[in-house]
Amino acid sequence: MVAPGIWLIRVGTPEAFTPVRYRSAPPLTAALADLEKCEKLPLALEGISVLRTPRGVVVELPMEMTEQIFGMGMNLNVVDNSGSRKTMRVSDNPNDTGDTHAPVPFYVSTRGYGVLVDTARYVSFYAGNLAPVSDDAAAAPAQSGLPATTTEQLYSNRGVVSRRMTIDVPVAAGVDLYIFGGPSAMQAVQRYNLFSGGGAVPPLWGLGVWYRGHSKFNAQNALKLAAELRDSHMPIDVFGLEPGWQSQSYSSSFVWSPDRFPDPEGFLKKMDSMGYKVNLWEHAFVHPTSPIHDKLKPLSGDYRVWKGLVPDFSLAETRKIFGGLHDALIAQGISGFKLDENDNQPVSARPWSFPEFSRFPSGMDGEQMHSLFGVLYQQTLYDRYRARNVRTYNSVRASYAMASPLPFVLYSDHYLHKDFVRAILTSGFVGVLWSPELRHAQSIEDLYRRIQTIVMSPQALVNGWYIMHPPWWQIDRVKNAANEPMENYKEVEAVCRELFQLRMSLIPYLYSAFSQYRETGKPPFRALVLEYPEDPLTFRIEDEYMMGDSLLIAPLFAGDDGKRKVYLPKGAWYDFWTGKRYEGQQSYTIEMGPTRIPVFAKAGSLVPLAKPVESVRPETQFELNVKVFGDGSQPFRLYEDDGITFDFEKGKQNVIELQWTAGGGQVRKIKGAYTGASRYRVAGWDRVAAQ
């Protein structure tokens, strides 16, 4: 046992470059010890077999016939991986065979354990779908004696009479397997996240609404739109600049364009005066004109991407040089970065990234670097903020194992709404976060439905990189570019504003969910199967998820006529909007107009809702109205700190408990040494009883 409830099984001689070696933070051993004790290895050692071959290592682990498998990376196409093969490859083209922006080689079972394969190789998982010759019963003739004659019969007769997890690790002469005990799937995931260093806690402003401007914007364009958004009272915290801010992009110079942004300091001061944080687009590939190019040349891979160097971020000197250039931007007031195109195209005929046979000064090859590149890149920039004791929240397009402490949210060029929702669920299995960003909409209904999803996600992002005006001003891209607003844009704008205000009202609730993520490893957004593993009906639900401990989110999609079936697990639930009570373990047809998303609160929950602000500032105090669902028997814990620094890690964070009793609502401090300005003021309590 290497930590409470965690075991290491070593096979052969593992490679030097693995995610555990490069993890961002040490394990939170005290928090691991606080979980329910798990002192027995959840898998029988005698059931584990190892085969070392000239092409790599094959490990087989026992599975039960009814066991269901989740994880194996963040997946946009499928949630339940039982009976399938997944190959862990970073890709900009997600699919159901394992290519994804975060191909984390970790899985969790409904039996209540998890497994991490500590490798940077393109490992494949066969989740109970192989029929080895050793299973003699698989070769027995069918009882009817009749040959299969249809496609369905052929594919149903694959000969699997026993199940096992088969793990194929290419190239390597050995591998470390980390086994995470339960007793539940949720606790296995929590142990994995705590072993990774705990969950990220964003700054308070990071949980507000984000808007990214057009890629061609100059300072004047950006300031004009920023002012228009404030004049329309759109609550937005972060304004993002796309590639046009740089003197060179594709590859990146990391230097302001003297033509488009001649006065960066003046620009940033004006944005700050309007209450905006500024986020900058970049990618890692270093343009020949960049001031760090020559220093990084001996510290980079042997192939260029878009004429730029590929830094070896595993080297301390590379991080020092690359991070040092970013220090100047952070000192100017840049709150974070969007790390684009650090993924790969493993099956493309015309790939733009470096090949798998690349060589790097550290000794890594291109395959290993592709797996680790996103995490190492994130660490390089995150370390610069930690050194300043300032929190950040960012966007990124590739991640891997052991990433939960990193405050980066994944996104994609992919754009199917249902797939985006699926990624919210699957990201919770593997310690990463996902943004179902809004870029454009096919209809006003599609616009509303997508915004409803982003406000109920880890990062509420509107990405207007290819539209000059906000999508609620004009959804038609051609007319948007031609400066032709919709006739009813004011009406549409009002609905979108109300949805963004909903997001702002949820910031205290979300902040507490993320603080719990760090303390306990419990993902703030997660599939229902983690919450209700004893209910088989949750295993294949792909369009509902928990946001925090109290709220179940069931997004609607354009074209569904405002109707959908919602399955509510055991217990009683309340409609968040109407207060209607529903009994659990049943499905209901829910109908809602275009401006609302189905949200259900657990009976007994307390949900603090803040009076919306237009942006979160250092002095912001949230005025709370606490909604009490049913008898209010489940206290809620608010986490209070400065919302900006890492001082909360040193105990400068208060935990405030909200309670509801027969005498009404009560507020009491449980623990903490935060003595700064109060973040919360409870203005009222609103009890929602059965209707």
XYZ file of C-alpha atoms in Angstrom:
691
model
C 0.000 0.000 0.000
C 1.565 3.315 -1.106
C -1.123 5.541 0.462
C -4.351 4.878 2.369
C -6.509 2.653 0.153
C -4.002 2.707 -2.754
C -1.778 -0.182 -3.866
C 1.081 -0.352 -6.362
C 1.654 -3.415 -8.524
C 4.919 -3.259 -10.486
C 5.315 -5.287 -13.655
C 8.852 -5.640 -15.048
C 10.886 -2.454 -15.419
C 8.674 0.607 -15.961
C 9.728 3.431 -18.258
C 11.176 6.648 -16.872
C 8.609 9.040 -18.321
C 5.201 8.543 -16.737
C 2.371 10.746 -15.432
C 3.021 9.882 -11.779
C 6.630 11.026 -12.126
C 5.471 14.386 -13.510
C 2.403 14.968 -11.370
C 1.687 18.546 -10.377
C 1.393 18.108 -6.617
C 2.113 15.505 -3.917
C -0.694 13.229 -2.741
C -2.994 14.624 -0.058
C -2.341 11.764 2.352
C -4.278 13.257 5.272
C -7.371 13.636 3.084
C -6.900 10.069 1.817
C -6.819 8.850 5.394
C -10.106 10.663 6.096
C -11.972 8.570 3.514
C -13.679 5.365 4.545
C -11.000 2.817 5.298
C -10.119 0.292 2.609
C -7.424 -2.043 3.917
C -7.820 -4.969 1.545
C -6.709 -4.996 -2.080
C -9.995 -4.992 -4.023
C -8.633 -7.343 -6.718
C -7.306 -10.811 -5.966
C -3.587 -11.002 -6.806
C -3.954 -14.587 -8.011
C -6.404 -13.336 -10.645
C -3.855 -10.943 -12.167
C -1.643 -12.244 -14.973
C 1.241 -10.624 -16.834
C 2.701 -11.375 -20.241
C 5.885 -9.656 -21.428
C 6.395 -9.822 -25.184
C 8.799 -8.244 -27.692
C 6.149 -5.605 -28.430
C 5.394 -4.629 -24.834
C 3.444 -5.770 -21.788
C -0.014 -7.314 -21.481
C -1.737 -7.356 -18.086
C -5.013 -9.138 -17.349
C -7.182 -8.240 -14.351
C -10.271 -10.146 -13.231
C -13.771 -8.821 -13.950
C -17.184 -10.050 -12.948
C -19.777 -10.717 -15.641
C -22.043 -7.917 -14.372
C -19.260 -5.406 -13.786
C -19.483 -2.066 -15.608
C -16.453 0.035 -16.508
C -16.221 3.843 -16.698
C -13.399 6.264 -17.341
C -10.572 5.407 -19.775
C -10.300 9.067 -20.606
C -12.774 11.880 -21.024
C -15.032 10.711 -23.857
C -17.493 12.728 -25.941
C -19.144 9.699 -27.519
C -19.805 7.106 -24.833
C -20.084 6.897 -21.044
C -20.228 3.159 -20.268
C -17.108 1.449 -21.684
C -18.034 -2.120 -20.757
C -17.400 -4.638 -23.526
C -15.338 -2.233 -25.638
C -11.750 -1.468 -26.571
C -10.278 1.974 -25.903
C -6.828 3.177 -26.984
C -5.522 6.166 -25.038
C -4.303 8.695 -27.616
C -4.452 12.476 -27.455
C -6.444 13.629 -30.461
C -8.241 16.690 -31.798
C -10.863 14.352 -33.292
C -12.613 12.606 -30.380
C -14.223 9.238 -31.108
C -15.593 6.213 -29.289
C -12.387 4.160 -29.660
C -10.437 6.241 -27.150
C -9.068 9.205 -29.102
C -9.847 12.260 -27.013
C -8.419 15.485 -25.635
C -7.801 13.758 -22.288
C -7.060 10.027 -22.804
C -6.429 9.362 -19.123
C -5.383 5.700 -18.587
C -7.561 5.342 -15.502
C -10.803 3.414 -15.144
C -13.292 2.842 -12.373
C -15.603 -0.116 -11.826
C -19.071 -0.482 -10.375
C -17.473 -3.020 -8.049
C -15.912 -0.063 -6.237
C -12.264 0.136 -7.328
C -10.163 2.061 -9.850
C -6.985 1.306 -11.825
C -4.368 3.736 -13.145
C -1.881 2.469 -15.715
C 1.130 4.704 -15.138
C 2.352 5.013 -18.708
C 2.694 7.637 -21.415
C 2.346 4.988 -24.132
C -0.771 4.578 -26.255
C -2.162 1.938 -23.927
C -5.251 -0.066 -24.974
C -7.951 -1.372 -22.639
C -10.128 -4.365 -23.598
C -12.979 -4.127 -21.106
C -14.309 -7.677 -21.009
C -14.661 -8.247 -24.760
C -11.927 -10.816 -25.480
C -12.315 -14.610 -25.663
C -8.952 -16.302 -24.959
C -8.407 -19.901 -26.062
C -7.914 -20.758 -22.393
C -11.658 -20.221 -21.924
C -12.564 -23.644 -23.341
C -16.262 -23.079 -22.875
C -16.110 -20.306 -25.475
C -15.472 -22.870 -28.200
C -18.464 -25.046 -27.304
C -21.127 -25.271 -30.034
C -24.363 -23.346 -29.645
C -27.138 -25.387 -28.027
C -29.360 -25.159 -31.076
C -26.599 -26.381 -33.341
C -27.705 -23.866 -35.969
C -25.146 -21.561 -37.609
C -25.465 -17.797 -37.264
C -27.138 -16.328 -40.326
C -27.674 -12.653 -39.465
C -25.331 -9.810 -38.561
C -26.911 -9.617 -35.103
C -26.320 -13.337 -34.513
C -22.740 -13.141 -35.710
C -21.846 -10.243 -33.434
C -23.672 -11.679 -30.424
C -21.754 -14.952 -30.723
C -18.262 -13.697 -29.940
C -17.565 -16.432 -27.418
C -17.076 -14.354 -24.273
C -18.047 -16.623 -21.375
C -15.858 -14.972 -18.733
C -14.707 -11.397 -18.462
C -11.404 -9.755 -17.719
C -9.778 -6.404 -18.254
C -6.901 -6.814 -20.690
C -4.390 -3.958 -20.798
C -1.956 -3.736 -23.702
C 1.015 -1.424 -23.099
C 3.146 -1.177 -26.254
C 6.948 -0.699 -26.333
C 7.438 -0.725 -22.565
C 9.328 -3.487 -20.731
C 7.250 -2.927 -17.624
C 4.577 -0.770 -16.069
C 3.233 0.330 -12.696
C -0.431 -0.277 -11.917
C -2.039 1.728 -9.120
C -5.152 0.142 -7.618
C -7.566 2.504 -5.848
C -9.914 1.011 -3.304
C -13.496 1.988 -2.610
C -15.691 0.691 -1.199
C -17.644 2.665 -3.819
C -16.784 3.854 -7.318
C -17.059 7.425 -6.024
C -14.453 6.790 -3.344
C -12.129 5.164 -5.891
C -12.359 8.337 -7.991
C -11.817 10.471 -4.900
C -8.694 8.483 -4.015
C -7.374 8.921 -7.549
C -7.922 12.710 -7.408
C -6.377 13.026 -3.952
C -3.421 10.897 -5.057
C -3.035 13.373 -7.930
C -2.865 16.260 -5.451
C -6.536 17.131 -4.978
C -8.893 19.135 -7.144
C -8.290 22.631 -8.484
C -10.019 25.578 -6.807
C -10.566 28.426 -9.290
C -10.507 32.069 -8.251
C -14.012 33.368 -7.602
C -14.006 35.394 -10.826
C -13.190 32.243 -12.814
C -16.641 30.852 -12.037
C -18.345 33.810 -13.695
C -19.165 34.155 -17.399
C -16.429 34.296 -20.073
C -16.506 35.933 -23.508
C -13.835 35.585 -26.209
C -13.645 38.238 -28.931
C -13.078 37.840 -32.660
C -9.617 36.630 -33.687
C -9.062 39.820 -35.732
C -9.884 42.229 -32.905
C -7.440 45.014 -32.140
C -7.427 47.004 -28.916
C -10.101 49.398 -30.166
C -12.409 46.569 -31.270
C -12.019 44.715 -27.982
C -12.619 47.800 -25.847
C -15.682 48.762 -27.898
C -17.310 45.329 -27.460
C -16.320 45.193 -23.789
C -18.031 48.546 -23.208
C -21.141 47.439 -25.134
C -21.409 44.325 -22.987
C -21.215 46.427 -19.833
C -23.736 48.945 -21.181
C -26.164 46.073 -21.818
C -25.544 44.810 -18.244
C -24.331 41.426 -19.417
C -22.644 39.790 -16.411
C -19.205 38.837 -17.734
C -15.974 38.393 -15.778
C -13.393 37.361 -18.365
C -12.693 38.801 -21.813
C -10.483 36.631 -24.004
C -8.203 37.759 -26.826
C -7.590 35.319 -29.665
C -4.375 35.002 -31.813
C -4.501 38.584 -33.115
C -3.034 39.987 -29.897
C 0.389 38.568 -30.803
C 3.006 39.833 -33.233
C 3.180 36.251 -34.579
C 0.782 33.342 -34.128
C 0.794 29.824 -35.564
C 3.534 29.593 -34.230
C 3.514 31.977 -31.252
C 5.781 34.896 -30.413
C 4.164 35.539 -26.975
C 4.708 39.251 -27.682
C 2.018 41.924 -28.135
C 1.380 43.070 -31.696
C 2.695 46.647 -31.979
C 0.102 47.390 -34.668
C -3.048 45.970 -33.080
C -2.131 46.518 -29.409
C 0.382 49.398 -29.341
C -0.270 50.165 -25.640
C -0.867 46.880 -23.774
C -0.649 48.447 -20.327
C -3.182 51.138 -21.226
C -5.484 48.544 -22.791
C -5.362 46.314 -19.716
C -6.022 49.232 -17.366
C -9.157 50.136 -19.313
C -10.352 46.524 -19.248
C -9.704 46.349 -15.516
C -11.638 49.566 -14.940
C -14.664 47.877 -16.523
C -14.283 44.848 -14.245
C -12.808 42.417 -16.783
C -10.061 39.873 -16.371
C -8.131 39.323 -19.621
C -7.203 35.886 -20.956
C -4.755 35.425 -23.861
C -4.746 32.772 -26.590
C -1.505 31.006 -27.381
C -0.008 27.703 -28.285
C 3.298 26.244 -27.189
C 5.126 26.269 -30.521
C 7.774 29.022 -30.453
C 8.085 31.262 -33.523
C 11.590 32.130 -34.821
C 10.989 35.811 -33.945
C 10.119 35.067 -30.322
C 12.688 36.430 -27.856
C 13.048 32.949 -26.325
C 13.444 31.013 -29.603
C 17.223 30.723 -29.651
C 17.465 29.826 -25.975
C 14.860 27.081 -26.401
C 16.281 25.553 -29.574
C 18.593 23.082 -27.768
C 15.763 22.353 -25.308
C 13.163 21.401 -27.924
C 12.162 18.451 -30.093
C 13.788 17.670 -33.431
C 10.713 18.608 -35.519
C 8.998 21.983 -35.859
C 5.270 22.695 -35.834
C 4.053 25.691 -37.887
C 7.718 26.724 -38.156
C 7.929 26.825 -34.363
C 9.948 24.886 -31.827
C 8.266 22.247 -29.635
C 9.615 22.891 -26.118
C 10.518 19.962 -23.895
C 8.485 21.084 -20.882
C 9.758 18.187 -18.787
C 13.057 20.075 -18.387
C 13.410 22.649 -15.615
C 15.432 24.999 -17.824
C 12.718 24.955 -20.511
C 10.077 25.839 -17.932
C 12.256 28.635 -16.576
C 12.757 30.250 -19.996
C 9.218 29.748 -21.291
C 7.626 30.698 -17.987
C 9.891 33.701 -17.614
C 8.528 35.299 -20.770
C 5.011 34.760 -19.428
C 5.959 36.408 -16.130
C 6.031 39.727 -17.957
C 2.491 39.176 -19.248
C 1.232 38.110 -15.822
C 2.856 41.188 -14.267
C 0.884 43.319 -16.731
C -2.320 41.820 -15.380
C -3.072 38.820 -17.603
C -5.309 36.504 -15.575
C -4.757 33.334 -17.587
C -4.230 31.711 -20.952
C -6.005 29.623 -23.548
C -3.619 26.834 -24.588
C -4.686 25.864 -28.089
C -3.622 23.054 -30.422
C -1.489 21.157 -27.927
C -3.352 18.004 -28.967
C -2.575 15.689 -31.894
C -4.027 14.012 -34.988
C -2.876 10.390 -34.698
C -4.953 9.154 -37.660
C -4.861 12.219 -39.920
C -3.356 11.992 -43.394
C -2.105 15.573 -42.994
C -1.152 15.993 -39.327
C 0.086 19.400 -38.202
C 1.784 18.271 -34.998
C 5.093 16.533 -34.319
C 5.470 12.830 -35.217
C 5.553 9.965 -32.729
C 9.185 9.236 -33.661
C 10.279 12.720 -32.588
C 13.116 12.905 -30.102
C 13.364 15.306 -27.183
C 16.391 16.332 -25.083
C 14.936 14.648 -21.982
C 14.974 11.292 -23.773
C 11.228 11.170 -24.459
C 9.987 10.142 -27.860
C 7.055 11.779 -29.647
C 4.488 9.235 -28.426
C 5.339 9.849 -24.786
C 5.508 13.603 -25.312
C 2.082 13.714 -26.982
C 0.575 12.039 -23.919
C 2.297 14.304 -21.393
C 2.587 17.518 -23.411
C -0.712 19.088 -22.341
C -0.135 18.459 -18.626
C 3.487 19.645 -18.723
C 2.453 22.783 -20.615
C -0.251 23.506 -18.047
C 2.204 23.022 -15.202
C 4.710 25.419 -16.754
C 2.244 28.312 -16.727
C 0.456 27.353 -13.508
C 3.770 27.421 -11.632
C 4.232 31.089 -12.576
C 0.940 32.020 -10.929
C 1.670 29.938 -7.837
C 5.013 31.697 -7.486
C 3.070 34.990 -7.297
C 0.452 33.546 -4.928
C -2.274 34.409 -7.420
C -4.865 31.916 -8.624
C -5.752 31.489 -12.273
C -8.327 29.672 -14.406
C -7.612 28.715 -17.996
C -8.610 26.820 -21.135
C -6.651 23.966 -22.706
C -7.052 21.457 -25.519
C -5.143 18.453 -24.165
C -4.625 16.844 -20.789
C -3.728 13.488 -19.282
C -3.458 11.642 -15.985
C -2.821 13.288 -12.589
C -4.275 16.611 -13.815
C -6.908 17.331 -11.141
C -4.864 20.049 -9.321
C -4.420 22.040 -12.546
C -6.940 24.901 -13.037
C -7.440 24.259 -16.749
C -10.707 23.426 -18.491
C -10.741 21.355 -21.677
C -12.514 22.419 -24.869
C -12.723 21.209 -28.467
C -13.290 22.234 -32.077
C -15.966 19.529 -32.028
C -19.435 21.073 -31.653
C -22.242 18.565 -31.156
C -24.289 19.689 -28.171
C -25.137 16.186 -26.915
C -21.481 15.172 -27.146
C -20.528 18.240 -25.116
C -22.932 17.160 -22.367
C -21.518 13.641 -22.450
C -18.041 15.074 -21.885
C -19.227 16.809 -18.699
C -20.154 13.364 -17.359
C -17.042 11.480 -18.448
C -14.589 14.168 -17.334
C -15.686 13.512 -13.756
C -14.370 9.937 -13.873
C -10.769 10.958 -14.681
C -9.942 14.174 -12.842
C -10.330 16.751 -15.604
C -12.800 19.577 -16.328
C -14.756 20.296 -19.506
C -16.213 23.394 -21.168
C -19.239 22.903 -23.491
C -18.500 26.333 -24.972
C -20.975 28.282 -27.123
C -19.685 29.468 -30.503
C -22.717 29.813 -32.745
C -26.283 28.551 -32.903
C -28.539 27.156 -35.631
C -31.608 28.807 -34.140
C -32.607 30.964 -31.210
C -33.749 27.831 -29.396
C -30.337 26.263 -30.017
C -28.730 29.433 -28.627
C -30.786 29.230 -25.419
C -30.227 25.488 -24.956
C -26.468 25.784 -25.391
C -26.240 28.739 -22.995
C -28.254 26.762 -20.448
C -25.620 24.031 -20.634
C -22.620 26.353 -20.349
C -24.023 28.062 -17.246
C -24.320 24.614 -15.663
C -20.736 23.577 -16.456
C -17.212 24.092 -15.052
C -16.561 27.081 -17.336
C -19.348 29.283 -18.720
C -17.694 30.294 -21.992
C -19.016 32.124 -25.061
C -16.328 31.838 -27.731
C -16.953 34.498 -30.367
C -13.640 34.010 -32.152
C -15.251 34.011 -35.608
C -18.160 36.405 -35.081
C -17.822 40.190 -34.756
C -20.882 40.591 -32.537
C -22.314 38.375 -29.773
C -24.510 35.504 -30.986
C -27.561 36.930 -29.203
C -27.185 40.050 -31.388
C -27.296 37.935 -34.563
C -27.159 34.138 -34.787
C -26.634 34.114 -38.583
C -22.854 34.226 -39.109
C -23.059 35.964 -42.495
C -25.395 38.665 -41.208
C -23.353 38.965 -38.034
C -20.283 39.749 -40.138
C -22.335 42.217 -42.209
C -23.390 44.121 -39.049
C -27.059 43.194 -39.460
C -28.728 42.564 -36.082
C -31.791 40.399 -35.601
C -35.026 42.343 -35.343
C -35.728 40.845 -31.925
C -32.148 40.926 -30.640
C -33.111 42.941 -27.552
C -35.590 40.241 -26.552
C -33.026 37.506 -27.170
C -30.376 39.481 -25.306
C -32.690 39.770 -22.296
C -33.146 35.993 -22.117
C -29.396 35.394 -22.406
C -28.748 37.997 -19.713
C -31.126 36.187 -17.385
C -29.332 32.892 -18.018
C -25.953 34.482 -17.305
C -27.411 35.950 -14.118
C -28.371 32.421 -13.111
C -24.722 31.451 -13.451
C -23.639 34.393 -11.324
C -26.172 33.437 -8.654
C -24.632 29.953 -8.472
C -21.040 31.106 -7.861
C -21.085 30.511 -4.045
C -22.635 27.068 -4.567
C -20.047 26.190 -7.246
C -17.155 27.589 -5.224
C -18.078 25.282 -2.380
C -18.276 22.310 -4.786
C -14.764 23.070 -6.073
C -13.442 23.544 -2.529
C -14.877 20.127 -1.692
C -13.117 18.800 -4.820
C -9.787 19.845 -3.344
C -10.543 18.606 0.179
C -12.134 15.256 -0.640
C -11.423 14.570 -4.327
C -15.150 14.479 -5.133
C -15.613 15.839 -8.684
C -17.835 18.935 -8.795
C -19.524 17.626 -11.978
C -20.155 13.904 -12.217
C -22.254 11.168 -13.765
C -25.197 9.747 -11.836
C -23.528 6.327 -11.662
C -20.915 7.745 -9.269
C -23.638 9.069 -6.999
C -25.931 6.025 -7.289
C -23.757 2.988 -8.159
C -26.316 0.568 -6.730
C -28.900 1.659 -9.334
C -28.293 -0.077 -12.711
C -30.584 2.423 -14.430
C -27.926 5.120 -13.887
C -25.197 3.143 -15.692
C -26.074 4.299 -19.201
C -27.537 7.721 -18.545
C -25.543 10.045 -20.784
C -27.492 13.310 -20.584
C -27.949 13.976 -16.872
C -25.335 14.817 -14.267
C -24.836 16.070 -10.739
C -23.536 19.603 -10.190
C -22.318 19.625 -6.616
C -24.089 17.512 -4.021
C -27.599 18.881 -4.405
C -28.485 19.651 -8.030
C -29.262 17.246 -10.868
C -28.956 18.851 -14.319
C -30.828 17.459 -17.344
C -30.081 19.641 -20.413
C -32.566 20.104 -23.226
C -31.530 20.212 -26.870
C -32.820 22.160 -29.844
C -35.386 20.211 -31.840
C -36.729 18.257 -28.846
C -39.862 20.448 -28.622
C -38.914 21.404 -25.084
C -39.562 17.863 -23.840
C -37.372 15.081 -22.550
C -37.422 12.096 -20.238
C -35.607 12.562 -16.960
C -34.721 9.694 -14.662
C -34.580 10.671 -10.991
C -32.652 8.281 -8.706
C -33.829 7.148 -5.289
C -35.159 9.663 -2.816
C -37.424 12.642 -3.369
C -36.593 15.516 -5.707
C -37.898 19.039 -6.218
C -38.180 20.963 -9.460
C -35.757 23.843 -8.942
C -38.110 26.296 -10.667
C -41.605 25.320 -9.580
C -41.036 23.420 -6.340
C -42.970 20.421 -7.621
C -42.024 17.237 -5.755
C -41.085 14.018 -7.559
C -40.477 10.572 -6.148
C -37.204 8.929 -7.177
C -36.381 5.723 -9.058
C -38.802 6.788 -11.765
C -38.661 8.489 -15.161
C -40.733 11.539 -15.966
C -41.477 13.444 -19.140
C -40.432 17.003 -18.409
C -41.541 19.912 -20.549
C -39.990 23.369 -20.300
C -40.062 26.488 -22.398
C -36.967 27.631 -24.291
C -35.646 29.835 -21.495
C -35.277 27.206 -18.752
C -33.212 24.068 -18.229
C -34.507 21.145 -16.139
C -32.852 21.263 -12.714
C -33.838 19.123 -9.730
C -32.779 19.521 -6.109
C -32.485 16.647 -3.651
C -35.101 16.728 -0.924
C -33.571 18.189 2.206
C -31.038 20.302 0.311
C -30.072 23.873 1.075
C -28.941 25.784 -2.028
C -27.481 29.281 -1.517
C -28.250 31.621 -4.424
C -26.501 34.968 -4.715
C -27.926 38.221 -5.971
C -26.248 38.408 -9.411
C -23.374 40.837 -9.906
C -22.004 41.915 -13.297
C -18.468 40.862 -12.382
C -16.702 39.468 -9.339
C -14.259 41.948 -7.857
C -11.907 41.650 -4.859
C -14.395 43.527 -2.679
C -17.504 41.625 -3.842
C -19.772 40.375 -1.061
C -22.463 37.940 -2.184
C -25.956 38.592 -0.856
C -27.483 35.150 -0.414
C -30.997 33.817 -0.450
C -30.993 30.203 0.714
C -33.520 27.912 -0.967
C -34.671 25.165 1.384
C -36.003 22.103 -0.429
C -38.342 20.039 1.716
C -37.351 19.679 5.347
C -33.881 21.228 4.842
C -32.255 18.394 6.762
C -28.980 18.471 4.798
C -26.730 21.335 5.995
C -24.725 23.189 3.355
C -21.089 24.207 3.776
C -19.952 27.523 2.309
C -16.227 28.043 1.794
C -15.032 31.592 2.409
C -11.613 33.055 1.638
C -10.134 35.916 -0.369
C -11.010 34.132 -3.629
C -7.714 35.246 -5.178
C -4.628 33.774 -3.487
C -3.495 30.334 -2.346
C -3.615 31.387 1.306
C -6.623 29.096 1.763
C -4.174 26.179 1.565
C -2.560 27.505 4.766
C -5.835 27.499 6.673
C -6.973 31.010 5.769
C -10.363 29.767 4.692
C -13.536 29.609 6.738
C -16.107 26.873 6.515
C -19.568 28.255 7.227
C -22.475 25.899 7.762
C -26.002 26.801 6.761
C -28.638 24.899 8.746
C -32.409 24.770 8.700
C -34.392 23.783 11.761
C -37.940 24.211 12.994
C -36.871 27.615 14.237
C -35.684 28.744 10.820
C -32.309 29.260 9.193
C -29.028 29.428 11.073
C -25.501 30.400 10.009
C -22.459 29.274 11.973
C -18.745 29.137 11.377
C -17.307 25.639 11.756
C -13.595 26.248 11.254
C -11.033 28.431 9.548
C -8.638 31.340 10.069
C -9.742 33.681 7.286
C -10.076 37.170 8.766
C -10.550 39.230 5.626
C -13.680 40.956 4.368
C -16.765 38.772 4.602
C -17.695 37.143 1.304
C -21.291 36.289 2.170
C -24.327 37.856 3.754
C -27.416 35.697 4.166
C -30.334 37.989 3.387
C -33.159 35.460 3.495
C -34.402 31.882 3.472
C -36.955 30.528 1.028
C -38.522 27.192 1.917
C -39.790 25.118 -1.001
C -42.290 22.565 0.304
C -44.187 19.932 -1.682
C -46.513 21.343 -4.315
